[in-house]
């Protein structure tokens, strides 16, 4: 386990378990958001229920946020400012129709003005197209 992992878990008040550490460190190495199926495939020897519960816990504790693209739910690590029952992920997501990768685009966030008059529980802004990588490989 990396020292940073320990610090992140502590700040998000997540108890350390081997599976949690492994999933977190895997999510950290991948730039794109990952679906449950992709995570299960990577940890094919692990119990599927444990993986699912781990992601649920991560979401509740503000460690990952869910993104819905096409018809798939994907998971991506959150910003430091997310915490228990509070998500600060007000950014846009980009979905590439070619490689099916979904990425967080932190440069575009929901305007603050909306939060003044509404209670925002969840933000799902999805832009679909062809990503930089795929455009270059044409
Ligand atoms: Zn979050
Ligand atoms: Zn692409
Ligand atoms: Zn995101």
Short mmCIF file of N, CA, C and O and ligand atoms in Angstrom, two decimals, residues 94-101 129-135 137, ligand 2:
data_model
loop_
_atom_site.label_atom_id
_atom_site.label_comp_id
_atom_site.label_asym_id
_atom_site.label_seq_id
_atom_site.Cartn_x
_atom_site.Cartn_y
_atom_site.Cartn_z
N UNK A 94 -16.87 13.74 -20.72
CA UNK A 94 -16.80 13.54 -22.16
C UNK A 94 -16.80 12.05 -22.47
O UNK A 94 -16.02 11.29 -21.92
N UNK A 95 -17.70 11.68 -23.36
CA UNK A 95 -17.78 10.28 -23.76
C UNK A 95 -17.36 10.15 -25.22
O UNK A 95 -17.90 10.83 -26.09
N UNK A 96 -16.38 9.29 -25.48
CA UNK A 96 -15.90 9.08 -26.85
C UNK A 96 -16.64 7.91 -27.46
O UNK A 96 -16.62 6.79 -26.93
N UNK A 97 -17.30 8.18 -28.59
CA UNK A 97 -18.10 7.15 -29.25
C UNK A 97 -17.23 6.09 -29.90
O UNK A 97 -17.69 5.01 -30.22
N UNK A 98 -15.96 6.42 -30.10
CA UNK A 98 -15.08 5.47 -30.77
C UNK A 98 -14.42 4.49 -29.80
O UNK A 98 -14.49 3.29 -29.99
N UNK A 99 -13.78 5.00 -28.75
CA UNK A 99 -13.09 4.10 -27.82
C UNK A 99 -13.92 3.83 -26.57
O UNK A 99 -13.50 3.05 -25.72
N UNK A 100 -15.09 4.44 -26.48
CA UNK A 100 -15.99 4.26 -25.33
C UNK A 100 -15.43 4.74 -24.00
O UNK A 100 -15.92 4.35 -22.94
N UNK A 101 -14.39 5.55 -24.06
CA UNK A 101 -13.82 6.05 -22.81
C UNK A 101 -14.58 7.28 -22.33
O UNK A 101 -14.97 8.14 -23.13
N UNK A 129 -18.72 12.56 -28.35
CA UNK A 129 -18.00 12.89 -29.57
C UNK A 129 -16.83 11.96 -29.75
O UNK A 129 -16.87 10.81 -29.32
N UNK A 130 -15.77 12.48 -30.36
CA UNK A 130 -14.55 11.69 -30.57
C UNK A 130 -13.44 12.35 -29.78
O UNK A 130 -13.23 13.57 -29.87
N UNK A 131 -12.73 11.57 -28.99
CA UNK A 131 -11.69 12.12 -28.13
C UNK A 131 -10.42 12.47 -28.92
O UNK A 131 -10.24 12.03 -30.06
N UNK A 132 -9.55 13.21 -28.27
CA UNK A 132 -8.28 13.64 -28.85
C UNK A 132 -7.46 12.47 -29.40
O UNK A 132 -6.96 12.52 -30.51
N UNK A 133 -7.36 11.43 -28.57
CA UNK A 133 -6.56 10.26 -28.92
C UNK A 133 -7.06 9.63 -30.22
O UNK A 133 -6.31 9.30 -31.12
N UNK A 134 -8.40 9.44 -30.29
CA UNK A 134 -9.00 8.80 -31.47
C UNK A 134 -8.90 9.70 -32.70
O UNK A 134 -8.71 9.20 -33.81
N UNK A 135 -9.01 11.00 -32.50
CA UNK A 135 -8.91 11.93 -33.63
C UNK A 135 -7.52 11.85 -34.26
O UNK A 135 -7.37 11.88 -35.47
N UNK A 137 -5.52 9.30 -34.20
CA UNK A 137 -5.22 7.99 -34.78
C UNK A 137 -5.95 7.72 -36.10
O UNK A 137 -5.82 6.66 -36.69
ZN1 LIG B 2 -11.62 7.90 -28.08
#
